[in-house]
Coordinates of C-alpha atoms in Angstrom, one line a residue:
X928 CA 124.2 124.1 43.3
X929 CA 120.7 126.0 44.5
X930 CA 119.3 125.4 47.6
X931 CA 117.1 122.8 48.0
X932 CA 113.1 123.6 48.2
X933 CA 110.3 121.7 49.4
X934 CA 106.7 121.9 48.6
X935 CA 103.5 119.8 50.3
X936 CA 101.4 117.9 47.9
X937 CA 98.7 120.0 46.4
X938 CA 95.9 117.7 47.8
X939 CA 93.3 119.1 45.3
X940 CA 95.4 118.0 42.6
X941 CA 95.0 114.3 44.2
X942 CA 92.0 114.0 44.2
X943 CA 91.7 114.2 40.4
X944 CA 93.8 111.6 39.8
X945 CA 91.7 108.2 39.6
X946 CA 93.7 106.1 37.2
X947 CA 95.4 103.9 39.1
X948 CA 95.1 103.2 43.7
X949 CA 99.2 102.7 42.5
X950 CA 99.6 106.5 41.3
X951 CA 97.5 107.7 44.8
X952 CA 99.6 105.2 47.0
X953 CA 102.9 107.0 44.9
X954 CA 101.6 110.1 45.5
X955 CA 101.1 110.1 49.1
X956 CA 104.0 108.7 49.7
X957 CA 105.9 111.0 48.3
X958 CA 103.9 114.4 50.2
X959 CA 105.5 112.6 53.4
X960 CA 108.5 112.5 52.2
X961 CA 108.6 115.9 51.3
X962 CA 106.7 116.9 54.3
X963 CA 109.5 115.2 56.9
X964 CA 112.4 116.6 54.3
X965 CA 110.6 120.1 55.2
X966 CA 110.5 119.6 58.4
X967 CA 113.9 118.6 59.3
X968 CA 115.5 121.2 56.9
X969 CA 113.8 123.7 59.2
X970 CA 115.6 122.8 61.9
X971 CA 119.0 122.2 60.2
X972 CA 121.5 122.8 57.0
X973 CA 123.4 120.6 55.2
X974 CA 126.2 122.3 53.0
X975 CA 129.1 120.2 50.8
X976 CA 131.8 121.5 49.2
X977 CA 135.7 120.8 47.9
X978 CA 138.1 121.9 46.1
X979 CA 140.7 121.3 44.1
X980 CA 144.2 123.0 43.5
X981 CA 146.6 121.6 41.6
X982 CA 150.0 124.5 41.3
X983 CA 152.3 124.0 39.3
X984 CA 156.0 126.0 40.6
X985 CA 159.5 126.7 39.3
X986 CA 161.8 126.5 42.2
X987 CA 165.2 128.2 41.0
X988 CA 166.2 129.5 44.6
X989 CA 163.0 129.5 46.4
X990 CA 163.2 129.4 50.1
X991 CA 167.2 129.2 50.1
X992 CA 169.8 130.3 47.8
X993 CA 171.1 127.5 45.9
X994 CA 174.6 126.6 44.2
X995 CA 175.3 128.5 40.8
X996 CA 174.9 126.4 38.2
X997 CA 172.2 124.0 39.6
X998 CA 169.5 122.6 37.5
X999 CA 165.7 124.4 38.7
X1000 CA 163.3 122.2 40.1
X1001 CA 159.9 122.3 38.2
X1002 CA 156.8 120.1 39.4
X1003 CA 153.2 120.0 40.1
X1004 CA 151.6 119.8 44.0
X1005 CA 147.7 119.0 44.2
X1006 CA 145.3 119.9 47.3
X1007 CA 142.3 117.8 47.1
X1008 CA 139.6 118.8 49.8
X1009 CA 136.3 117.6 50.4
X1010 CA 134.3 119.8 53.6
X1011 CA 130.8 118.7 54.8
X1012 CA 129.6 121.1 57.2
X1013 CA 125.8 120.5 58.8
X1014 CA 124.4 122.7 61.4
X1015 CA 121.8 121.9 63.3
X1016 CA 119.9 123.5 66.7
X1017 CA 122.7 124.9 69.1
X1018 CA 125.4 123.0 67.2
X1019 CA 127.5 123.2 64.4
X1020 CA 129.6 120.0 62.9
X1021 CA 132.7 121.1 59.9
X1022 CA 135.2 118.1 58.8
X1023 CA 137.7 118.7 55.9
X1024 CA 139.0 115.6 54.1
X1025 CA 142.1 116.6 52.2
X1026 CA 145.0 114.8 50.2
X1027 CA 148.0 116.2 48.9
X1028 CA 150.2 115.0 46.4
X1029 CA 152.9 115.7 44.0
X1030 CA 152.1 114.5 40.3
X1031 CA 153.9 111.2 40.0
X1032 CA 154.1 110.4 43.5
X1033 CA 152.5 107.2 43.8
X1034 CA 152.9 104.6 41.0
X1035 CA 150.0 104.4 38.2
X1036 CA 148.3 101.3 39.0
X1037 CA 149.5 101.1 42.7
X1038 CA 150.4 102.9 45.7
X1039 CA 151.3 100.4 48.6
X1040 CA 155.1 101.4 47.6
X1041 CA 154.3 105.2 49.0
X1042 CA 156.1 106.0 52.2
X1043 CA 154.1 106.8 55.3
X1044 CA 155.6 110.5 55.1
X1045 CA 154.5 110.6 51.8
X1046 CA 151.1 110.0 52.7
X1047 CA 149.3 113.0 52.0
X1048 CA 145.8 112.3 52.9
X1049 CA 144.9 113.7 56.6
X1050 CA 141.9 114.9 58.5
X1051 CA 142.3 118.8 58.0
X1052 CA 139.6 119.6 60.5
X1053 CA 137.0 118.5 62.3
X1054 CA 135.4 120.1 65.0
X1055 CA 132.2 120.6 66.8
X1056 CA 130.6 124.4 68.2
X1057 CA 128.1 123.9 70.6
X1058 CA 126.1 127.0 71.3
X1059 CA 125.6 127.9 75.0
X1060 CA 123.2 130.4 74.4
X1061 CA 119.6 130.0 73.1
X1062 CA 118.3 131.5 70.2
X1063 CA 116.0 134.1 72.4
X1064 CA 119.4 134.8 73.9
X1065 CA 120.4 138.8 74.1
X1066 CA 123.8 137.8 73.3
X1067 CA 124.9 137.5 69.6
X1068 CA 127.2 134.1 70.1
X1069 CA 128.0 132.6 73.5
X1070 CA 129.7 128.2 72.2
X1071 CA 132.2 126.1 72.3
X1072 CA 134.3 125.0 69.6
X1073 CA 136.1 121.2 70.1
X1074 CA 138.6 119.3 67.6
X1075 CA 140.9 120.0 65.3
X1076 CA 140.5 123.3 63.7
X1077 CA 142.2 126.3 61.9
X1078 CA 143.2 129.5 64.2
X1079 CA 143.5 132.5 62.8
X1080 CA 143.1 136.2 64.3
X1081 CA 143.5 139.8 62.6
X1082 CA 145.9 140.1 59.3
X1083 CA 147.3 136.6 60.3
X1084 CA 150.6 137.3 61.5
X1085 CA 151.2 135.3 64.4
X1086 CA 147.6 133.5 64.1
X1087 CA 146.9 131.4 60.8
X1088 CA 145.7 129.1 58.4
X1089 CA 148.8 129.0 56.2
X1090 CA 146.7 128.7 53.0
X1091 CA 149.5 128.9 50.5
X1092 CA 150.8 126.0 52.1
X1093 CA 148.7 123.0 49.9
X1094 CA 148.8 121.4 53.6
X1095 CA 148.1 124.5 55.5
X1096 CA 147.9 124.8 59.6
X1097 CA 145.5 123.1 61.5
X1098 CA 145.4 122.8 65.6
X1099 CA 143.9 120.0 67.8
X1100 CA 142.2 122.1 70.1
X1101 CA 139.6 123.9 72.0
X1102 CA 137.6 127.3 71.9
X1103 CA 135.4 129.1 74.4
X1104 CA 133.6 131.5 71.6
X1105 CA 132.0 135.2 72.9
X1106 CA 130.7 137.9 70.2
X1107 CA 128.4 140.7 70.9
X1108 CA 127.9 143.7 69.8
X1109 CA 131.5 144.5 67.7
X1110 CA 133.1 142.7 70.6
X1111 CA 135.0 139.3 70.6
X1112 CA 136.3 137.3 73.5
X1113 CA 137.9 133.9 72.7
X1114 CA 139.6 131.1 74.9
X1115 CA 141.6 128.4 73.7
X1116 CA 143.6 125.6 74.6
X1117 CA 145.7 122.4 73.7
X1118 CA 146.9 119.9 75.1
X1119 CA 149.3 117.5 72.7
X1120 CA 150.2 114.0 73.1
X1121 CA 152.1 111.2 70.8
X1122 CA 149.8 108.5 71.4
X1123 CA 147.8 106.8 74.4
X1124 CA 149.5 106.6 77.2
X1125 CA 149.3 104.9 80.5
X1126 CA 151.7 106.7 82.7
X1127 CA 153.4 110.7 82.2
X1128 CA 152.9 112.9 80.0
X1129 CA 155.7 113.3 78.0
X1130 CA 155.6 114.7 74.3
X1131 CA 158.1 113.4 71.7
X1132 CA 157.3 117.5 69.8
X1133 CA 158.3 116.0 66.5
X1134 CA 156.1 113.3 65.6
X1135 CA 158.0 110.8 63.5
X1136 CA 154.8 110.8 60.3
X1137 CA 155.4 114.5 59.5
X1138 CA 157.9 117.0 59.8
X1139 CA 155.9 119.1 62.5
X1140 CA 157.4 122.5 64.1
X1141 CA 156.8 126.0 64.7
X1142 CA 158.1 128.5 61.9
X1143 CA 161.6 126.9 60.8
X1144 CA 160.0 123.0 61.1
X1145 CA 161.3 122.7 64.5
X1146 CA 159.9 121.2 67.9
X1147 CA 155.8 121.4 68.1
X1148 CA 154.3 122.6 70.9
X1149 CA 153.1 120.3 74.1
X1150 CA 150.2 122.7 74.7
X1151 CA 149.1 126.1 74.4
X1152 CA 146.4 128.7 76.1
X1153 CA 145.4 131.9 74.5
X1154 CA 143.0 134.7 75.2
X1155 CA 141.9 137.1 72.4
X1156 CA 139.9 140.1 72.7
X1157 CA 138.8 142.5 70.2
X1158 CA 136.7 145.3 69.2
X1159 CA 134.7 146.8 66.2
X1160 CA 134.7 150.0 65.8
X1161 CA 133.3 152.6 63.2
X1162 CA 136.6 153.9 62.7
X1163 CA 138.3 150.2 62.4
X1164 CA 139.2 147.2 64.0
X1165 CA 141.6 146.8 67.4
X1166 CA 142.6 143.9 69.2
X1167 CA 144.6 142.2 72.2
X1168 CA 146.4 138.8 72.1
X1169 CA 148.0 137.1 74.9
X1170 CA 149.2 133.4 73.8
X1171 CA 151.2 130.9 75.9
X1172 CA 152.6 127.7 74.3
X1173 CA 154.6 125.3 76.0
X1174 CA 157.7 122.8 74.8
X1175 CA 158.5 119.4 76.6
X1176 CA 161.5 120.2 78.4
X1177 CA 164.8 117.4 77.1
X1178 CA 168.1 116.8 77.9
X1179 CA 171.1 116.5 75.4
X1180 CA 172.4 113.1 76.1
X1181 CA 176.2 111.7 74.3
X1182 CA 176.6 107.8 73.7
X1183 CA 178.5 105.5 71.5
X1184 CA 181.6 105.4 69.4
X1185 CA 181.6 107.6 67.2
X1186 CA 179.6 109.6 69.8
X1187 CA 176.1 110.9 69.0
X1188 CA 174.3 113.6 70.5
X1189 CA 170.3 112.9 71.0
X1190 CA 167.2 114.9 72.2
X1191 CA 165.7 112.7 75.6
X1192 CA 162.7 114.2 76.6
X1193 CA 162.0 114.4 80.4
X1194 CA 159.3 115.6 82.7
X1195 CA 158.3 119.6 82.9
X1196 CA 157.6 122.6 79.9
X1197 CA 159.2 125.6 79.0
X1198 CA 156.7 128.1 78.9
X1199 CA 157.0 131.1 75.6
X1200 CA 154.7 133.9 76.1
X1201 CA 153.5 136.3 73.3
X1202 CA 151.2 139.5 73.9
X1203 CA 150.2 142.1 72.0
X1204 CA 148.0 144.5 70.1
X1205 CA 146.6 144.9 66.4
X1206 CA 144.7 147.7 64.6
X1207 CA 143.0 148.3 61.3
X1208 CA 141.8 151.7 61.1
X1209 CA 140.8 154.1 58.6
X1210 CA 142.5 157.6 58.9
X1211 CA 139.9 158.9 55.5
X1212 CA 137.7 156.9 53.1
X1213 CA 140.9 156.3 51.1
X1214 CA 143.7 155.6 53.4
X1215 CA 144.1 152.8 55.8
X1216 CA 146.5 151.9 58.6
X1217 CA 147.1 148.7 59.6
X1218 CA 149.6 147.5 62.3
X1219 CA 150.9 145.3 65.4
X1220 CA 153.1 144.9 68.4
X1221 CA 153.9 142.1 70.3
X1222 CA 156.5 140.9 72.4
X1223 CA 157.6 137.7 73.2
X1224 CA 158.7 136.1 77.0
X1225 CA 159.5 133.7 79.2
X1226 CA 161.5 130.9 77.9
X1227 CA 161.9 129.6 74.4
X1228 CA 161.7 126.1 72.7
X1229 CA 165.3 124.9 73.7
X1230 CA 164.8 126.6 77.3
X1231 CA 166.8 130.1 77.1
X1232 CA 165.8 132.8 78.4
X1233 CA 163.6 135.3 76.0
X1234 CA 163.1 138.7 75.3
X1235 CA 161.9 140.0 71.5
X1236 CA 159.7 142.0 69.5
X1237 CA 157.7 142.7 66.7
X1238 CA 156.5 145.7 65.3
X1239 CA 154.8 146.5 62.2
X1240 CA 152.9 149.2 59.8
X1241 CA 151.5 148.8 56.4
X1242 CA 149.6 152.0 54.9
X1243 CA 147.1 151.6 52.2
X1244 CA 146.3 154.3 50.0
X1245 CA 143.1 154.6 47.0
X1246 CA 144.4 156.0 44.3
X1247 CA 141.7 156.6 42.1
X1248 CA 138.9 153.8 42.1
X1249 CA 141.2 151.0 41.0
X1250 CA 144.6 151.4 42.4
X1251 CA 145.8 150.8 45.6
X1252 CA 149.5 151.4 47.1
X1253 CA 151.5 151.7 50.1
X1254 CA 154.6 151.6 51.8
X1255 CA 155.3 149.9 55.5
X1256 CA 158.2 148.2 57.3
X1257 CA 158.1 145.1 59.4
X1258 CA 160.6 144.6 62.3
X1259 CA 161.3 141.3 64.1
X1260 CA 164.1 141.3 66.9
X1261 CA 167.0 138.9 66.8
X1262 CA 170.4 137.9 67.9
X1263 CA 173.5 140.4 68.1
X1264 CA 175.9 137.9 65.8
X1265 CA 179.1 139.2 67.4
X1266 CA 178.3 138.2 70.6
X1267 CA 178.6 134.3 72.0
X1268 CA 175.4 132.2 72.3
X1269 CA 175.6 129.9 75.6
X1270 CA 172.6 127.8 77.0
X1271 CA 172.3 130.5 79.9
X1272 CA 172.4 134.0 77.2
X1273 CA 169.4 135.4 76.6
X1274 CA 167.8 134.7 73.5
X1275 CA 166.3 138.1 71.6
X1276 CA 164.9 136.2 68.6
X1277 CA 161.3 137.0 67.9
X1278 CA 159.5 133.5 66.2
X1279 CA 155.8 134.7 64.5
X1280 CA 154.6 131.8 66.2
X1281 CA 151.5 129.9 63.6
X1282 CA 151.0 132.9 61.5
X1283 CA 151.1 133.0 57.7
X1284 CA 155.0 133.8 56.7
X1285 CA 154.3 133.6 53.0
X1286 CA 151.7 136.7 53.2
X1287 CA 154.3 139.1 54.7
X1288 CA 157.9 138.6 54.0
X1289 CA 157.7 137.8 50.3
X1290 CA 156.8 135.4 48.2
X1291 CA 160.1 133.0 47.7
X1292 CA 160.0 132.4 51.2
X1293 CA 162.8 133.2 52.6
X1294 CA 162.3 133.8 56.1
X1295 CA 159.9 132.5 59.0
X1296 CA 159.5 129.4 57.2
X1297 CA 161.1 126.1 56.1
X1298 CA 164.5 127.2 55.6
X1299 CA 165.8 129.0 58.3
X1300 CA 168.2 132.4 58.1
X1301 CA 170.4 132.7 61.4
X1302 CA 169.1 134.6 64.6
X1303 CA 170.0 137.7 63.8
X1304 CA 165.9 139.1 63.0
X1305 CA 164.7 140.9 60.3
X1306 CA 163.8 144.1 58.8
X1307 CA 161.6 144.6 56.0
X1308 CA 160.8 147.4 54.1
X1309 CA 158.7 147.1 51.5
X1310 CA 156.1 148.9 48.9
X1311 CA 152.7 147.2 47.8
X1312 CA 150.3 147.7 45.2
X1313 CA 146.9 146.3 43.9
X1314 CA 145.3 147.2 40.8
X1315 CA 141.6 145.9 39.9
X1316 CA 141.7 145.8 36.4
X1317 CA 138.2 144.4 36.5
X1318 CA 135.6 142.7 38.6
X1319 CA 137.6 139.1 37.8
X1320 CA 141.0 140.3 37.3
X1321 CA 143.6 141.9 39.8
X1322 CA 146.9 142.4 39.5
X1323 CA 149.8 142.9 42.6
X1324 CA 152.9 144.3 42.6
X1325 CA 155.5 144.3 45.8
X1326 CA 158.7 145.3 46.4
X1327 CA 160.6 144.1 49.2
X1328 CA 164.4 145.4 50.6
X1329 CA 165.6 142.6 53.6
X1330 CA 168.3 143.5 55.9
X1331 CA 169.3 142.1 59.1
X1332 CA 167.8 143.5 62.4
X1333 CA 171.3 142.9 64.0
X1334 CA 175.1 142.9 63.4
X1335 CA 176.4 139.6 60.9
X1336 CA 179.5 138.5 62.0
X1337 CA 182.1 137.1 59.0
X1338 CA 183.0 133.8 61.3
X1339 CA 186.6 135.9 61.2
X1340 CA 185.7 138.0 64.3
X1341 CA 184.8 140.4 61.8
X1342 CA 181.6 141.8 60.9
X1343 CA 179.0 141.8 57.2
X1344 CA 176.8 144.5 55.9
X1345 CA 173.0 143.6 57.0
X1346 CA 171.6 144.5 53.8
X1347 CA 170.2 141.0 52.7
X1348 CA 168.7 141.4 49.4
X1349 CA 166.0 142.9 47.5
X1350 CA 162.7 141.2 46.0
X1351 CA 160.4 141.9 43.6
X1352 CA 156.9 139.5 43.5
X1353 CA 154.5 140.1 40.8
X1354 CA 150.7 138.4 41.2
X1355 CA 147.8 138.0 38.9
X1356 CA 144.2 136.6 40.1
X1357 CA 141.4 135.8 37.6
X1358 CA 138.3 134.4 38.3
X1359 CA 136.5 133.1 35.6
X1360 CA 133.5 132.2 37.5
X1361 CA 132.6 132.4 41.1
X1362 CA 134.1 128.9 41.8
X1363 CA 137.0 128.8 39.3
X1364 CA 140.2 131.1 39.7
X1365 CA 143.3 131.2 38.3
X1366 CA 146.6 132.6 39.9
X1367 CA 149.8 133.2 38.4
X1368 CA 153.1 134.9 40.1
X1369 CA 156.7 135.3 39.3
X1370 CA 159.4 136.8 41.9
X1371 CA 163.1 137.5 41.6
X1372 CA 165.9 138.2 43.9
X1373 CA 168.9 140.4 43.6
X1374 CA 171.0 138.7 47.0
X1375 CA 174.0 139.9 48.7
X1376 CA 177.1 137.9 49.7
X1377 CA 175.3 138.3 53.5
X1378 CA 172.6 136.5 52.7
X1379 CA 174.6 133.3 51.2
X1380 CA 177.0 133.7 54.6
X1381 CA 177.5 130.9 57.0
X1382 CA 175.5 133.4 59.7
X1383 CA 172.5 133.5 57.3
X1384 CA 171.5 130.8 54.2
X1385 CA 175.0 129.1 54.7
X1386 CA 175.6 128.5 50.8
X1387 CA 178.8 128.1 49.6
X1388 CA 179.4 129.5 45.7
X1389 CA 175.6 130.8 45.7
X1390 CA 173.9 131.8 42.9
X1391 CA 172.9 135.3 44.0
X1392 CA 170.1 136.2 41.2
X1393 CA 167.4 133.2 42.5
X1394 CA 163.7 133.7 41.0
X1395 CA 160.6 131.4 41.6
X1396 CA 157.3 131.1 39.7
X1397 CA 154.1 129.3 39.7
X1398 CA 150.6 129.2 38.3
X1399 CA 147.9 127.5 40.6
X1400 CA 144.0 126.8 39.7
X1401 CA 141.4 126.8 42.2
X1402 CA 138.0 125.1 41.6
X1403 CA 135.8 125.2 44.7
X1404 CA 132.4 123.3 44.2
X1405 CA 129.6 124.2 46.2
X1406 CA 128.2 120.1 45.5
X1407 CA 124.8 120.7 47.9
X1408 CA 123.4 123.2 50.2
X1409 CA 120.1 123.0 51.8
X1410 CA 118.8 126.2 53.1
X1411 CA 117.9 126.1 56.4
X1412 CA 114.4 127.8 57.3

């Protein structure tokens, strides 16, 4: 939509009219209108936008091998958002409305039979940024930003929105905001609880609506503090993270007949720390290194003692004015198989925290997501290229070898070979106008017996050759934007 413009009555053309004391009375009118709409969109912008993406996928061994012989799962998943953003003197206001849905979900002519975890419609975001500094300030951007919110930092790694996810990743939370010459400096924090309480604050970390978690849909964090820091320069991008999420501390408690084991939460957190450093830099005008380290602290989720790592480079080199390729390698620490796991051992397995799995260790999603793969980490090697076949159309091509970051043990006191498989995901974006895209992938899988092991996807007579496709639209409206003087 174009911005919206407002003009003052031309008086002189008023005064010619003479018709009618009914066509003056209109005409006045209307200049005040227009004068008070001018005058308020000086001092504020309204903007309204959605979108809409329905995808539809082919699961035949996405996420987790499955049994040779099974029947693939093909359906359609819709994201329906609708974001009203206004921003006014020292403030900004953003809320995201979004539902999503699997074609066929709810009945045709009623829904009241839909579950409440298949509810998919849920406040996205909506948060506030309240600007501590004036406008005459010598400071670029000195606010506050309150409510629920995406986080997301550098390439996304261990900081994201989750996009590919037609839910994505949101946090409740809050955001002391400094920028200033090529320098940022954030603060956050949350604080999570079930519900109003009168006494303790004890956090059930998986609420019983949603499945909820960190990678691996497991306990959600109580509360979290972070500190980011980074810098601008000519030569690229560099960055410090130090993040801090804590876990309600429980108790394994046995009971009945049969005997069942349950989860009681008590009083006090285990604290997981995560710090690190990223950079994006620019060795010549055609080659690009991009990288991290972090490692990870403290204690994890179920309370054991942690010590891991992650390391990573990804090289990006021009070839010519539409190609672009490069090789890199991930590594992310994990647990020595042969050895036995007690509650007192130290845990070595690195979790990428809220990042964006999907981006990094291929597109079938195999690891760091849903379906989990054993504790033994990961190593990725993998080659990536991009190819700009026009303005609107881009195609990718990466190729990804998996192995295990640490010995596989057989369940036989014996040991497996750590190569996990090798993928192959293939991409295509068009964009047939600035609001309508179109994406279409396909990936494929050559697996190894490791991978369908007991220590890693645990499936039993595992069809080894697993492949996944989809083809998604995205429509983004822009439905009003009023430009703000």
């Amino acid at each position: 939509m174009q911005n919206i413009k407002t003009k003052l009555p031309n008086i002189q053309g008023f005064k010619k009219e003479t018709t009618s004391k009914v066509n003056l009375t209109k005409s006045i009118f209307l200049g005040l209108v227009l004068a008070l709409a001018s005058q308020n969109e000086a001092k504020a912008q309204l903007t309204v936008t959605g979108q809409l993406r329905p995808r539809t996928e082919l699961r035949e061994g996405q996420g987790t091998l499955q049994k040779a012989g099974d029947d693939s799962a093909l359906f359609t998943s819709q994201r329906t958002r609708l974001n009203v953003g206004y921003t006014g003197y020292r403030f900004k206001v953003f809320m995201a409305l979004q539902d999503v849905r699997v074609w066929g979900q709810d009945q045709s002519t009623i829904n009241r039979t839909t579950t409440e975890a298949n509810n998919g419609i849920l406040l996205h975001e909506a948060w506030t940024e309240i600007m501590l500094n004036d406008t005459i300030s010598n400071f670029q951007n000195i606010s506050l930003k309150i409510g629920r919110q995406e986080i997301a930092y550098d390439d996304q790694k261990v900081l994201g929105g989750l996009d590919w996810l037609q839910q994505a990743r949101r946090h409740d939370a809050v955001v002391f905001k400094f920028a200033n010459k090529g320098w940022t400096f954030d603060l956050g924090a949350a604080f999570n609880q079930n519900k109003e309480l009168n006494a303790t604050t004890i956090y059930n970390g998986i609420p019983t609506a949603y499945g909820a978690g960190t990678n691996g849909i497991g306990t959600m964090y109580k509360s979290f503090q972070y500190l980011y820091l980074g810098k601008k320069f000519f030569f690229g991008d560099l960055s410090f993270l130090f993040f801090k999420d804590d876990f309600n501390k429980y108790t394994n408690v046995t009971s009945g007949t049969p005997p069942v084991t349950t989860k009681v939460s008590g009083q006090g957190v285990w604290s997981r720390n995560t710090t690190g450093v990223y950079y994006n830099v620019n060795l010549t005008r055609k080659i690009n290194l991009t990288g991290s380290y972090y490692h990870q602290f403290g204690d994890d989720k179920d309370g054991r003692s942690l010590s891991a790592d992650l390391a990573s480079i990804t090289s990006t080199v021009q070839l010519g004015r539409k190609l672009f390729v490069g090789p890199g390698i991930d590594y992310l620490s994990g647990t020595d198989g042969t050895k036995a796991v007690t509650a007192t051992s130290e845990s070595n397995l690195f979790d990428p925290l809220y990042g964006t799995p999907h981006k990094f260790w291929g597109a079938m999603d195999y690891f760091y997501a849903a379906n989990g793969f054993g504790k033994q980490g990961l190593l990725n090697y993998f080659l990536k290229a991009k190819y700009n076949a026009k303005d609107n159309l881009t195609f990718f091509a990466e190729l990804h070898a998996f192995e295990s970051a640490n010995t596989l043990s057989n369940g036989a006191g014996g040991t497996l070979t750590s190569y996990l498989g090798t993928e192959v995901d293939l991409k295509m974006s068009y964009n047939f106008t600035k609001m309508i895209n179109l994406e279409a992938g396909y990936s494929f899988m050559q697996a190894t017996n490791s991978m369908a092991s007991a220590a890693v996807k645990n499936v039993a007579g595992a069809d080894l050759t697993p492949q996944f496709a989809y083809v998604m639209l995205k429509i983004s409206p822009n439905f009003l934007t009023t430009k703000k003087m």
